[in-house]
Amino acid sequence: MLTPLISSLALGFAAQTPTVPPQTTQLPPVPAPIAAPATPVVEVDTRPYVALVTDLGTITVRLEDKRAPITAGNFLRYVDSKRMDGFSFYRSTRSWGPANQLIQAGNRVDANMNYPPIAHEPTRATGLTNCKGALVMARLNPGDATTDFFLLLSDIKGFDSDAPGGDGPGFAVFGELVGGADVVEKIFNAPISPTAGEGVLVGQMLDPMVTIKTARRVPAPADAPAGCVVKAP
């Protein structure tokens, strides 16, 4: 008699227990993590910048010291030792026409201030190119460059080492103009001596020359242009 009674009580209790919806006995799913907004990678420009303070205003150049370390390092050696103070812009190629415009600067005072010549860095090795605004090492022969440099006021792709019809080695690009384009134009259009110079330099020598009063490293300008000297991949 006891067993049937217990069974009936159990059945009765089960019948009175409300059914619990299964979803109320489970924890809610863990929400998916919200991805943080991607932080853009800002590349710090570590390339050196140099301000050349001249009689006609200030020119600012950026040096490609990673791509052309020998040539850029040579330029900085003159800057950091202050030997470039007193160098001059002395040449303008107005007589060559609009396709070959450049100004040239260097040591026109005392050859004893020159450091030893540097090895040539051809553009096919550096990945740089002789575009308008390029800062270029002047030379007679590869490996004899010391102080002289060009600033180009037009593309002169014939200066590239891989240029068809060029001289083969070309001229080493090691930086470019980033500020003072108007000053470069003033130097290019400055008075020319009709008789000074020798050979191709006749009719291209500035008179008077434009002195580089000081040459110093400066911080990167906030508005420095991307530039053109690095060849597109």
mmCIF file with all atom_site columns, C-alpha atoms in Angstrom:
data_model
loop_
_atom_site.group_PDB
_atom_site.id
_atom_site.type_symbol
_atom_site.label_atom_id
_atom_site.label_alt_id
_atom_site.label_comp_id
_atom_site.label_asym_id
_atom_site.label_entity_id
_atom_site.label_seq_id
_atom_site.pdbx_PDB_ins_code
_atom_site.Cartn_x
_atom_site.Cartn_y
_atom_site.Cartn_z
_atom_site.occupancy
_atom_site.B_iso_or_equiv
_atom_site.pdbx_formal_charge
_atom_site.auth_seq_id
_atom_site.auth_comp_id
_atom_site.auth_asym_id
_atom_site.auth_atom_id
_atom_site.pdbx_PDB_model_num
ATOM 1   C CA . MET A 1 1   ? 0.000  0.000  0.000   1.00 0.00 ? 1   MET A CA 1
ATOM 2   C CA . LEU A 1 2   ? 2.910  2.435  0.759   1.00 0.00 ? 2   LEU A CA 1
ATOM 3   C CA . THR A 1 3   ? 4.570  2.204  -2.673  1.00 0.00 ? 3   THR A CA 1
ATOM 4   C CA . PRO A 1 4   ? 1.455  3.073  -4.684  1.00 0.00 ? 4   PRO A CA 1
ATOM 5   C CA . LEU A 1 5   ? 0.855  6.014  -2.367  1.00 0.00 ? 5   LEU A CA 1
ATOM 6   C CA . ILE A 1 6   ? 4.360  7.421  -2.850  1.00 0.00 ? 6   ILE A CA 1
ATOM 7   C CA . SER A 1 7   ? 4.093  6.988  -6.617  1.00 0.00 ? 7   SER A CA 1
ATOM 8   C CA . SER A 1 8   ? 0.773  8.817  -6.752  1.00 0.00 ? 8   SER A CA 1
ATOM 9   C CA . LEU A 1 9   ? 2.146  11.648 -4.588  1.00 0.00 ? 9   LEU A CA 1
ATOM 10  C CA . ALA A 1 10  ? 5.187  11.958 -6.877  1.00 0.00 ? 10  ALA A CA 1
ATOM 11  C CA . LEU A 1 11  ? 2.997  12.069 -9.926  1.00 0.00 ? 11  LEU A CA 1
ATOM 12  C CA . GLY A 1 12  ? 0.763  14.647 -8.321  1.00 0.00 ? 12  GLY A CA 1
ATOM 13  C CA . PHE A 1 13  ? 3.740  16.867 -7.376  1.00 0.00 ? 13  PHE A CA 1
ATOM 14  C CA . ALA A 1 14  ? 5.167  16.604 -10.866 1.00 0.00 ? 14  ALA A CA 1
ATOM 15  C CA . ALA A 1 15  ? 1.835  17.600 -12.305 1.00 0.00 ? 15  ALA A CA 1
ATOM 16  C CA . GLN A 1 16  ? 1.791  20.750 -10.120 1.00 0.00 ? 16  GLN A CA 1
ATOM 17  C CA . THR A 1 17  ? 5.409  21.856 -11.021 1.00 0.00 ? 17  THR A CA 1
ATOM 18  C CA . PRO A 1 18  ? 5.243  24.562 -13.721 1.00 0.00 ? 18  PRO A CA 1
ATOM 19  C CA . THR A 1 19  ? 7.230  24.022 -16.857 1.00 0.00 ? 19  THR A CA 1
ATOM 20  C CA . VAL A 1 20  ? 10.228 26.448 -16.982 1.00 0.00 ? 20  VAL A CA 1
ATOM 21  C CA . PRO A 1 21  ? 11.085 27.737 -20.446 1.00 0.00 ? 21  PRO A CA 1
ATOM 22  C CA . PRO A 1 22  ? 14.553 26.460 -21.246 1.00 0.00 ? 22  PRO A CA 1
ATOM 23  C CA . GLN A 1 23  ? 15.809 29.866 -22.344 1.00 0.00 ? 23  GLN A CA 1
ATOM 24  C CA . THR A 1 24  ? 15.386 31.272 -18.802 1.00 0.00 ? 24  THR A CA 1
ATOM 25  C CA . THR A 1 25  ? 17.807 28.742 -17.403 1.00 0.00 ? 25  THR A CA 1
ATOM 26  C CA . GLN A 1 26  ? 20.672 29.709 -19.784 1.00 0.00 ? 26  GLN A CA 1
ATOM 27  C CA . LEU A 1 27  ? 23.055 32.647 -19.645 1.00 0.00 ? 27  LEU A CA 1
ATOM 28  C CA . PRO A 1 28  ? 22.881 35.010 -22.613 1.00 0.00 ? 28  PRO A CA 1
ATOM 29  C CA . PRO A 1 29  ? 25.585 34.495 -25.207 1.00 0.00 ? 29  PRO A CA 1
ATOM 30  C CA . VAL A 1 30  ? 28.797 36.450 -24.730 1.00 0.00 ? 30  VAL A CA 1
ATOM 31  C CA . PRO A 1 31  ? 28.651 39.481 -27.040 1.00 0.00 ? 31  PRO A CA 1
ATOM 32  C CA . ALA A 1 32  ? 31.175 39.532 -29.827 1.00 0.00 ? 32  ALA A CA 1
ATOM 33  C CA . PRO A 1 33  ? 34.115 41.842 -29.075 1.00 0.00 ? 33  PRO A CA 1
ATOM 34  C CA . ILE A 1 34  ? 33.945 45.214 -30.781 1.00 0.00 ? 34  ILE A CA 1
ATOM 35  C CA . ALA A 1 35  ? 37.050 45.794 -32.794 1.00 0.00 ? 35  ALA A CA 1
ATOM 36  C CA . ALA A 1 36  ? 38.884 48.964 -31.880 1.00 0.00 ? 36  ALA A CA 1
ATOM 37  C CA . PRO A 1 37  ? 39.231 51.420 -34.734 1.00 0.00 ? 37  PRO A CA 1
ATOM 38  C CA . ALA A 1 38  ? 42.426 50.828 -36.638 1.00 0.00 ? 38  ALA A CA 1
ATOM 39  C CA . THR A 1 39  ? 45.128 53.292 -35.694 1.00 0.00 ? 39  THR A CA 1
ATOM 40  C CA . PRO A 1 40  ? 46.830 54.545 -38.833 1.00 0.00 ? 40  PRO A CA 1
ATOM 41  C CA . VAL A 1 41  ? 50.557 53.975 -38.924 1.00 0.00 ? 41  VAL A CA 1
ATOM 42  C CA . VAL A 1 42  ? 52.277 57.330 -39.088 1.00 0.00 ? 42  VAL A CA 1
ATOM 43  C CA . GLU A 1 43  ? 55.730 57.147 -40.590 1.00 0.00 ? 43  GLU A CA 1
ATOM 44  C CA . VAL A 1 44  ? 58.148 59.584 -39.018 1.00 0.00 ? 44  VAL A CA 1
ATOM 45  C CA . ASP A 1 45  ? 60.222 61.385 -41.599 1.00 0.00 ? 45  ASP A CA 1
ATOM 46  C CA . THR A 1 46  ? 63.803 60.958 -40.411 1.00 0.00 ? 46  THR A CA 1
ATOM 47  C CA . ARG A 1 47  ? 65.421 62.352 -43.555 1.00 0.00 ? 47  ARG A CA 1
ATOM 48  C CA . PRO A 1 48  ? 67.670 65.374 -42.933 1.00 0.00 ? 48  PRO A CA 1
ATOM 49  C CA . TYR A 1 49  ? 66.511 68.841 -43.970 1.00 0.00 ? 49  TYR A CA 1
ATOM 50  C CA . VAL A 1 50  ? 68.928 71.711 -44.569 1.00 0.00 ? 50  VAL A CA 1
ATOM 51  C CA . ALA A 1 51  ? 68.246 75.439 -44.918 1.00 0.00 ? 51  ALA A CA 1
ATOM 52  C CA . LEU A 1 52  ? 70.592 77.379 -47.186 1.00 0.00 ? 52  LEU A CA 1
ATOM 53  C CA . VAL A 1 53  ? 70.376 81.073 -46.309 1.00 0.00 ? 53  VAL A CA 1
ATOM 54  C CA . THR A 1 54  ? 71.512 83.060 -49.361 1.00 0.00 ? 54  THR A CA 1
ATOM 55  C CA . ASP A 1 55  ? 71.778 86.701 -50.414 1.00 0.00 ? 55  ASP A CA 1
ATOM 56  C CA . LEU A 1 56  ? 68.424 86.302 -52.174 1.00 0.00 ? 56  LEU A CA 1
ATOM 57  C CA . GLY A 1 57  ? 66.527 84.292 -49.556 1.00 0.00 ? 57  GLY A CA 1
ATOM 58  C CA . THR A 1 58  ? 66.344 80.839 -47.976 1.00 0.00 ? 58  THR A CA 1
ATOM 59  C CA . ILE A 1 59  ? 66.274 77.524 -49.816 1.00 0.00 ? 59  ILE A CA 1
ATOM 60  C CA . THR A 1 60  ? 65.292 74.346 -47.965 1.00 0.00 ? 60  THR A CA 1
ATOM 61  C CA . VAL A 1 61  ? 66.314 70.915 -49.229 1.00 0.00 ? 61  VAL A CA 1
ATOM 62  C CA . ARG A 1 62  ? 65.587 67.368 -48.084 1.00 0.00 ? 62  ARG A CA 1
ATOM 63  C CA . LEU A 1 63  ? 68.329 64.740 -48.331 1.00 0.00 ? 63  LEU A CA 1
ATOM 64  C CA . GLU A 1 64  ? 67.741 61.118 -49.315 1.00 0.00 ? 64  GLU A CA 1
ATOM 65  C CA . ASP A 1 65  ? 70.349 59.816 -46.894 1.00 0.00 ? 65  ASP A CA 1
ATOM 66  C CA . LYS A 1 66  ? 69.063 56.222 -46.976 1.00 0.00 ? 66  LYS A CA 1
ATOM 67  C CA . ARG A 1 67  ? 69.009 55.895 -50.772 1.00 0.00 ? 67  ARG A CA 1
ATOM 68  C CA . ALA A 1 68  ? 72.152 57.922 -51.479 1.00 0.00 ? 68  ALA A CA 1
ATOM 69  C CA . PRO A 1 69  ? 74.127 57.728 -48.217 1.00 0.00 ? 69  PRO A CA 1
ATOM 70  C CA . ILE A 1 70  ? 77.541 58.608 -49.646 1.00 0.00 ? 70  ILE A CA 1
ATOM 71  C CA . THR A 1 71  ? 76.442 61.712 -51.526 1.00 0.00 ? 71  THR A CA 1
ATOM 72  C CA . ALA A 1 72  ? 74.031 62.935 -48.835 1.00 0.00 ? 72  ALA A CA 1
ATOM 73  C CA . GLY A 1 73  ? 76.647 62.262 -46.164 1.00 0.00 ? 73  GLY A CA 1
ATOM 74  C CA . ASN A 1 74  ? 79.192 64.330 -48.061 1.00 0.00 ? 74  ASN A CA 1
ATOM 75  C CA . PHE A 1 75  ? 76.774 67.277 -48.266 1.00 0.00 ? 75  PHE A CA 1
ATOM 76  C CA . LEU A 1 76  ? 75.993 67.018 -44.544 1.00 0.00 ? 76  LEU A CA 1
ATOM 77  C CA . ARG A 1 77  ? 79.701 66.899 -43.732 1.00 0.00 ? 77  ARG A CA 1
ATOM 78  C CA . TYR A 1 78  ? 80.118 70.374 -45.245 1.00 0.00 ? 78  TYR A CA 1
ATOM 79  C CA . VAL A 1 79  ? 76.958 71.586 -43.516 1.00 0.00 ? 79  VAL A CA 1
ATOM 80  C CA . ASP A 1 80  ? 77.826 70.239 -40.063 1.00 0.00 ? 80  ASP A CA 1
ATOM 81  C CA . SER A 1 81  ? 81.406 71.526 -40.219 1.00 0.00 ? 81  SER A CA 1
ATOM 82  C CA . LYS A 1 82  ? 80.073 74.936 -41.393 1.00 0.00 ? 82  LYS A CA 1
ATOM 83  C CA . ARG A 1 83  ? 82.432 74.770 -44.372 1.00 0.00 ? 83  ARG A CA 1
ATOM 84  C CA . MET A 1 84  ? 79.482 75.414 -46.672 1.00 0.00 ? 84  MET A CA 1
ATOM 85  C CA . ASP A 1 85  ? 79.100 78.890 -45.159 1.00 0.00 ? 85  ASP A CA 1
ATOM 86  C CA . GLY A 1 86  ? 80.537 81.175 -47.815 1.00 0.00 ? 86  GLY A CA 1
ATOM 87  C CA . PHE A 1 87  ? 80.049 78.816 -50.755 1.00 0.00 ? 87  PHE A CA 1
ATOM 88  C CA . SER A 1 88  ? 78.260 80.401 -53.719 1.00 0.00 ? 88  SER A CA 1
ATOM 89  C CA . PHE A 1 89  ? 75.681 79.797 -56.376 1.00 0.00 ? 89  PHE A CA 1
ATOM 90  C CA . TYR A 1 90  ? 77.699 80.848 -59.386 1.00 0.00 ? 90  TYR A CA 1
ATOM 91  C CA . ARG A 1 91  ? 76.090 79.345 -62.482 1.00 0.00 ? 91  ARG A CA 1
ATOM 92  C CA . SER A 1 92  ? 72.740 79.482 -64.297 1.00 0.00 ? 92  SER A CA 1
ATOM 93  C CA . THR A 1 93  ? 72.054 77.554 -67.511 1.00 0.00 ? 93  THR A CA 1
ATOM 94  C CA . ARG A 1 94  ? 69.527 79.996 -68.994 1.00 0.00 ? 94  ARG A CA 1
ATOM 95  C CA . SER A 1 95  ? 71.472 79.804 -72.257 1.00 0.00 ? 95  SER A CA 1
ATOM 96  C CA . TRP A 1 96  ? 70.630 76.087 -72.579 1.00 0.00 ? 96  TRP A CA 1
ATOM 97  C CA . GLY A 1 97  ? 66.918 76.687 -73.007 1.00 0.00 ? 97  GLY A CA 1
ATOM 98  C CA . PRO A 1 98  ? 63.833 75.549 -71.063 1.00 0.00 ? 98  PRO A CA 1
ATOM 99  C CA . ALA A 1 99  ? 64.620 71.814 -71.112 1.00 0.00 ? 99  ALA A CA 1
ATOM 100 C CA . ASN A 1 100 ? 67.965 72.045 -69.278 1.00 0.00 ? 100 ASN A CA 1
ATOM 101 C CA . GLN A 1 101 ? 67.509 74.508 -66.446 1.00 0.00 ? 101 GLN A CA 1
ATOM 102 C CA . LEU A 1 102 ? 69.720 74.336 -63.373 1.00 0.00 ? 102 LEU A CA 1
ATOM 103 C CA . ILE A 1 103 ? 71.743 76.435 -60.978 1.00 0.00 ? 103 ILE A CA 1
ATOM 104 C CA . GLN A 1 104 ? 75.098 75.319 -59.619 1.00 0.00 ? 104 GLN A CA 1
ATOM 105 C CA . ALA A 1 105 ? 76.787 76.021 -56.296 1.00 0.00 ? 105 ALA A CA 1
ATOM 106 C CA . GLY A 1 106 ? 80.032 75.073 -54.635 1.00 0.00 ? 106 GLY A CA 1
ATOM 107 C CA . ASN A 1 107 ? 83.289 76.213 -53.118 1.00 0.00 ? 107 ASN A CA 1
ATOM 108 C CA . ARG A 1 108 ? 84.612 79.152 -55.121 1.00 0.00 ? 108 ARG A CA 1
ATOM 109 C CA . VAL A 1 109 ? 86.918 80.445 -52.385 1.00 0.00 ? 109 VAL A CA 1
ATOM 110 C CA . ASP A 1 110 ? 89.546 78.009 -51.089 1.00 0.00 ? 110 ASP A CA 1
ATOM 111 C CA . ALA A 1 111 ? 90.125 74.501 -52.467 1.00 0.00 ? 111 ALA A CA 1
ATOM 112 C CA . ASN A 1 112 ? 91.855 73.564 -49.209 1.00 0.00 ? 112 ASN A CA 1
ATOM 113 C CA . MET A 1 113 ? 88.412 73.511 -47.604 1.00 0.00 ? 113 MET A CA 1
ATOM 114 C CA . ASN A 1 114 ? 87.361 70.587 -49.799 1.00 0.00 ? 114 ASN A CA 1
ATOM 115 C CA . TYR A 1 115 ? 87.046 67.122 -48.339 1.00 0.00 ? 115 TYR A CA 1
ATOM 116 C CA . PRO A 1 116 ? 88.309 64.200 -50.461 1.00 0.00 ? 116 PRO A CA 1
ATOM 117 C CA . PRO A 1 117 ? 86.249 63.244 -53.536 1.00 0.00 ? 117 PRO A CA 1
ATOM 118 C CA . ILE A 1 118 ? 83.438 60.749 -53.051 1.00 0.00 ? 118 ILE A CA 1
ATOM 119 C CA . ALA A 1 119 ? 82.327 57.588 -54.824 1.00 0.00 ? 119 ALA A CA 1
ATOM 120 C CA . HIS A 1 120 ? 79.627 57.976 -57.458 1.00 0.00 ? 120 HIS A CA 1
ATOM 121 C CA . GLU A 1 121 ? 76.094 56.747 -56.671 1.00 0.00 ? 121 GLU A CA 1
ATOM 122 C CA . PRO A 1 122 ? 74.261 56.209 -59.998 1.00 0.00 ? 122 PRO A CA 1
ATOM 123 C CA . THR A 1 123 ? 70.507 56.689 -60.116 1.00 0.00 ? 123 THR A CA 1
ATOM 124 C CA . ARG A 1 124 ? 69.954 53.128 -61.344 1.00 0.00 ? 124 ARG A CA 1
ATOM 125 C CA . ALA A 1 125 ? 71.333 51.985 -57.960 1.00 0.00 ? 125 ALA A CA 1
ATOM 126 C CA . THR A 1 126 ? 69.655 54.571 -55.734 1.00 0.00 ? 126 THR A CA 1
ATOM 127 C CA . GLY A 1 127 ? 66.197 54.539 -57.341 1.00 0.00 ? 127 GLY A CA 1
ATOM 128 C CA . LEU A 1 128 ? 66.237 58.333 -57.630 1.00 0.00 ? 128 LEU A CA 1
ATOM 129 C CA . THR A 1 129 ? 65.720 60.473 -60.716 1.00 0.00 ? 129 THR A CA 1
ATOM 130 C CA . ASN A 1 130 ? 66.692 63.893 -62.078 1.00 0.00 ? 130 ASN A CA 1
ATOM 131 C CA . CYS A 1 131 ? 63.286 65.582 -61.958 1.00 0.00 ? 131 CYS A CA 1
ATOM 132 C CA . LYS A 1 132 ? 62.466 69.253 -61.467 1.00 0.00 ? 132 LYS A CA 1
ATOM 133 C CA . GLY A 1 133 ? 63.616 70.211 -57.971 1.00 0.00 ? 133 GLY A CA 1
ATOM 134 C CA . ALA A 1 134 ? 66.254 67.488 -57.679 1.00 0.00 ? 134 ALA A CA 1
ATOM 135 C CA . LEU A 1 135 ? 69.409 68.135 -55.666 1.00 0.00 ? 135 LEU A CA 1
ATOM 136 C CA . VAL A 1 136 ? 72.214 66.622 -57.737 1.00 0.00 ? 136 VAL A CA 1
ATOM 137 C CA . MET A 1 137 ? 75.959 66.164 -57.301 1.00 0.00 ? 137 MET A CA 1
ATOM 138 C CA . ALA A 1 138 ? 78.059 67.920 -59.920 1.00 0.00 ? 138 ALA A CA 1
ATOM 139 C CA . ARG A 1 139 ? 81.164 66.200 -61.318 1.00 0.00 ? 139 ARG A CA 1
ATOM 140 C CA . LEU A 1 140 ? 83.553 66.041 -64.228 1.00 0.00 ? 140 LEU A CA 1
ATOM 141 C CA . ASN A 1 141 ? 84.134 62.288 -63.958 1.00 0.00 ? 141 ASN A CA 1
ATOM 142 C CA . PRO A 1 142 ? 82.505 59.686 -61.701 1.00 0.00 ? 142 PRO A CA 1
ATOM 143 C CA . GLY A 1 143 ? 84.363 59.651 -58.402 1.00 0.00 ? 143 GLY A CA 1
ATOM 144 C CA . ASP A 1 144 ? 85.779 63.201 -58.511 1.00 0.00 ? 144 ASP A CA 1
ATOM 145 C CA . ALA A 1 145 ? 82.855 65.104 -56.912 1.00 0.00 ? 145 ALA A CA 1
ATOM 146 C CA . THR A 1 146 ? 83.623 67.255 -53.872 1.00 0.00 ? 146 THR A CA 1
ATOM 147 C CA . THR A 1 147 ? 81.524 70.360 -53.120 1.00 0.00 ? 147 THR A CA 1
ATOM 148 C CA . ASP A 1 148 ? 79.589 71.353 -56.234 1.00 0.00 ? 148 ASP A CA 1
ATOM 149 C CA . PHE A 1 149 ? 75.901 70.560 -56.609 1.00 0.00 ? 149 PHE A CA 1
ATOM 150 C CA . PHE A 1 150 ? 72.985 71.393 -58.902 1.00 0.00 ? 150 PHE A CA 1
ATOM 151 C CA . LEU A 1 151 ? 69.386 72.334 -58.201 1.00 0.00 ? 151 LEU A CA 1
ATOM 152 C CA . LEU A 1 152 ? 67.233 71.476 -61.216 1.00 0.00 ? 152 LEU A CA 1
ATOM 153 C CA . LEU A 1 153 ? 64.535 73.849 -62.432 1.00 0.00 ? 153 LEU A CA 1
ATOM 154 C CA . SER A 1 154 ? 63.338 71.376 -65.075 1.00 0.00 ? 154 SER A CA 1
ATOM 155 C CA . ASP A 1 155 ? 63.298 67.619 -65.552 1.00 0.00 ? 155 ASP A CA 1
ATOM 156 C CA . ILE A 1 156 ? 66.658 66.556 -66.990 1.00 0.00 ? 156 ILE A CA 1
ATOM 157 C CA . LYS A 1 157 ? 66.150 62.814 -67.341 1.00 0.00 ? 157 LYS A CA 1
ATOM 158 C CA . GLY A 1 158 ? 69.259 62.652 -69.536 1.00 0.00 ? 158 GLY A CA 1
ATOM 159 C CA . PHE A 1 159 ? 71.217 62.988 -66.276 1.00 0.00 ? 159 PHE A CA 1
ATOM 160 C CA . ASP A 1 160 ? 69.900 59.593 -65.088 1.00 0.00 ? 160 ASP A CA 1
ATOM 161 C CA . SER A 1 161 ? 72.405 56.767 -65.345 1.00 0.00 ? 161 SER A CA 1
ATOM 162 C CA . ASP A 1 162 ? 70.000 54.586 -67.350 1.00 0.00 ? 162 ASP A CA 1
ATOM 163 C CA . ALA A 1 163 ? 68.883 57.366 -69.720 1.00 0.00 ? 163 ALA A CA 1
ATOM 164 C CA . PRO A 1 164 ? 69.008 56.540 -73.424 1.00 0.00 ? 164 PRO A CA 1
ATOM 165 C CA . GLY A 1 165 ? 71.700 58.677 -75.005 1.00 0.00 ? 165 GLY A CA 1
ATOM 166 C CA . GLY A 1 166 ? 73.142 59.682 -71.612 1.00 0.00 ? 166 GLY A CA 1
ATOM 167 C CA . ASP A 1 167 ? 76.781 59.396 -70.678 1.00 0.00 ? 167 ASP A CA 1
ATOM 168 C CA . GLY A 1 168 ? 76.275 56.133 -68.771 1.00 0.00 ? 168 GLY A CA 1
ATOM 169 C CA . PRO A 1 169 ? 77.183 57.008 -65.175 1.00 0.00 ? 169 PRO A CA 1
ATOM 170 C CA . GLY A 1 170 ? 74.820 59.976 -65.085 1.00 0.00 ? 170 GLY A CA 1
ATOM 171 C CA . PHE A 1 171 ? 74.660 62.431 -62.213 1.00 0.00 ? 171 PHE A CA 1
ATOM 172 C CA . ALA A 1 172 ? 73.939 61.374 -58.628 1.00 0.00 ? 172 ALA A CA 1
ATOM 173 C CA . VAL A 1 173 ? 70.663 62.613 -57.148 1.00 0.00 ? 173 VAL A CA 1
ATOM 174 C CA . PHE A 1 174 ? 70.724 62.849 -53.358 1.00 0.00 ? 174 PHE A CA 1
ATOM 175 C CA . GLY A 1 175 ? 67.802 65.080 -52.374 1.00 0.00 ? 175 GLY A CA 1
ATOM 176 C CA . GLU A 1 176 ? 65.394 67.737 -53.543 1.00 0.00 ? 176 GLU A CA 1
ATOM 177 C CA . LEU A 1 177 ? 64.034 71.210 -53.049 1.00 0.00 ? 177 LEU A CA 1
ATOM 178 C CA . VAL A 1 178 ? 61.153 71.482 -50.546 1.00 0.00 ? 178 VAL A CA 1
ATOM 179 C CA . GLY A 1 179 ? 61.091 75.212 -49.862 1.00 0.00 ? 179 GLY A CA 1
ATOM 180 C CA . GLY A 1 180 ? 62.242 78.439 -51.486 1.00 0.00 ? 180 GLY A CA 1
ATOM 181 C CA . ALA A 1 181 ? 61.395 77.700 -55.120 1.00 0.00 ? 181 ALA A CA 1
ATOM 182 C CA . ASP A 1 182 ? 60.996 81.439 -55.641 1.00 0.00 ? 182 ASP A CA 1
ATOM 183 C CA . VAL A 1 183 ? 64.555 81.985 -54.406 1.00 0.00 ? 183 VAL A CA 1
ATOM 184 C CA . VAL A 1 184 ? 65.850 79.342 -56.813 1.00 0.00 ? 184 VAL A CA 1
ATOM 185 C CA . GLU A 1 185 ? 64.057 81.200 -59.623 1.00 0.00 ? 185 GLU A CA 1
ATOM 186 C CA . LYS A 1 186 ? 65.665 84.482 -58.538 1.00 0.00 ? 186 LYS A CA 1
ATOM 187 C CA . ILE A 1 187 ? 69.127 82.899 -58.651 1.00 0.00 ? 187 ILE A CA 1
ATOM 188 C CA . PHE A 1 188 ? 68.402 81.340 -62.033 1.00 0.00 ? 188 PHE A CA 1
ATOM 189 C CA . ASN A 1 189 ? 67.370 84.745 -63.420 1.00 0.00 ? 189 ASN A CA 1
ATOM 190 C CA . ALA A 1 190 ? 70.161 86.739 -61.742 1.00 0.00 ? 190 ALA A CA 1
ATOM 191 C CA . PRO A 1 191 ? 72.597 88.802 -63.868 1.00 0.00 ? 191 PRO A CA 1
ATOM 192 C CA . ILE A 1 192 ? 75.092 86.881 -66.013 1.00 0.00 ? 192 ILE A CA 1
ATOM 193 C CA . SER A 1 193 ? 78.600 87.913 -67.011 1.00 0.00 ? 193 SER A CA 1
ATOM 194 C CA . PRO A 1 194 ? 78.990 87.847 -70.803 1.00 0.00 ? 194 PRO A CA 1
ATOM 195 C CA . THR A 1 195 ? 82.687 86.932 -70.609 1.00 0.00 ? 195 THR A CA 1
ATOM 196 C CA . ALA A 1 196 ? 83.450 85.052 -67.363 1.00 0.00 ? 196 ALA A CA 1
ATOM 197 C CA . GLY A 1 197 ? 84.065 81.316 -67.353 1.00 0.00 ? 197 GLY A CA 1
ATOM 198 C CA . GLU A 1 198 ? 85.626 78.828 -69.729 1.00 0.00 ? 198 GLU A CA 1
ATOM 199 C CA . GLY A 1 199 ? 84.145 76.557 -72.366 1.00 0.00 ? 199 GLY A CA 1
ATOM 200 C CA . VAL A 1 200 ? 80.470 75.806 -71.805 1.00 0.00 ? 200 VAL A CA 1
ATOM 201 C CA . LEU A 1 201 ? 80.485 78.050 -68.733 1.00 0.00 ? 201 LEU A CA 1
ATOM 202 C CA . VAL A 1 202 ? 80.846 81.216 -70.801 1.00 0.00 ? 202 VAL A CA 1
ATOM 203 C CA . GLY A 1 203 ? 77.534 83.034 -70.679 1.00 0.00 ? 203 GLY A CA 1
ATOM 204 C CA . GLN A 1 204 ? 76.435 81.081 -67.589 1.00 0.00 ? 204 GLN A CA 1
ATOM 205 C CA . MET A 1 205 ? 78.469 82.641 -64.757 1.00 0.00 ? 205 MET A CA 1
ATOM 206 C CA . LEU A 1 206 ? 76.480 84.750 -62.308 1.00 0.00 ? 206 LEU A CA 1
ATOM 207 C CA . ASP A 1 207 ? 77.800 88.244 -61.733 1.00 0.00 ? 207 ASP A CA 1
ATOM 208 C CA . PRO A 1 208 ? 77.690 88.815 -58.845 1.00 0.00 ? 208 PRO A CA 1
ATOM 209 C CA . MET A 1 209 ? 77.629 85.306 -57.423 1.00 0.00 ? 209 MET A CA 1
ATOM 210 C CA . VAL A 1 210 ? 74.947 84.528 -54.825 1.00 0.00 ? 210 VAL A CA 1
ATOM 211 C CA . THR A 1 211 ? 76.549 83.678 -51.480 1.00 0.00 ? 211 THR A CA 1
ATOM 212 C CA . ILE A 1 212 ? 75.360 80.898 -49.180 1.00 0.00 ? 212 ILE A CA 1
ATOM 213 C CA . LYS A 1 213 ? 75.610 82.759 -45.889 1.00 0.00 ? 213 LYS A CA 1
ATOM 214 C CA . THR A 1 214 ? 74.790 79.771 -43.706 1.00 0.00 ? 214 THR A CA 1
ATOM 215 C CA . ALA A 1 215 ? 73.832 76.120 -44.217 1.00 0.00 ? 215 ALA A CA 1
ATOM 216 C CA . ARG A 1 216 ? 72.220 74.413 -41.223 1.00 0.00 ? 216 ARG A CA 1
ATOM 217 C CA . ARG A 1 217 ? 70.074 71.390 -40.463 1.00 0.00 ? 217 ARG A CA 1
ATOM 218 C CA . VAL A 1 218 ? 66.455 72.278 -39.702 1.00 0.00 ? 218 VAL A CA 1
ATOM 219 C CA . PRO A 1 219 ? 63.350 70.323 -38.608 1.00 0.00 ? 219 PRO A CA 1
ATOM 220 C CA . ALA A 1 220 ? 61.145 68.851 -41.308 1.00 0.00 ? 220 ALA A CA 1
ATOM 221 C CA . PRO A 1 221 ? 58.633 71.478 -42.458 1.00 0.00 ? 221 PRO A CA 1
ATOM 222 C CA . ALA A 1 222 ? 55.026 70.605 -41.658 1.00 0.00 ? 222 ALA A CA 1
ATOM 223 C CA . ASP A 1 223 ? 54.036 71.170 -45.278 1.00 0.00 ? 223 ASP A CA 1
ATOM 224 C CA . ALA A 1 224 ? 57.000 69.449 -46.950 1.00 0.00 ? 224 ALA A CA 1
ATOM 225 C CA . PRO A 1 225 ? 55.885 68.046 -50.332 1.00 0.00 ? 225 PRO A CA 1
ATOM 226 C CA . ALA A 1 226 ? 56.135 64.355 -51.140 1.00 0.00 ? 226 ALA A CA 1
ATOM 227 C CA . GLY A 1 227 ? 58.528 65.210 -53.952 1.00 0.00 ? 227 GLY A CA 1
ATOM 228 C CA . CYS A 1 228 ? 59.472 63.569 -57.218 1.00 0.00 ? 228 CYS A CA 1
ATOM 229 C CA . VAL A 1 229 ? 63.017 62.226 -56.903 1.00 0.00 ? 229 VAL A CA 1
ATOM 230 C CA . VAL A 1 230 ? 62.056 58.733 -55.697 1.00 0.00 ? 230 VAL A CA 1
ATOM 231 C CA . LYS A 1 231 ? 61.093 56.692 -58.738 1.00 0.00 ? 231 LYS A CA 1
ATOM 232 C CA . ALA A 1 232 ? 57.654 55.081 -58.647 1.00 0.00 ? 232 ALA A CA 1
ATOM 233 C CA . PRO A 1 233 ? 57.871 51.285 -58.165 1.00 0.00 ? 233 PRO A CA 1
#
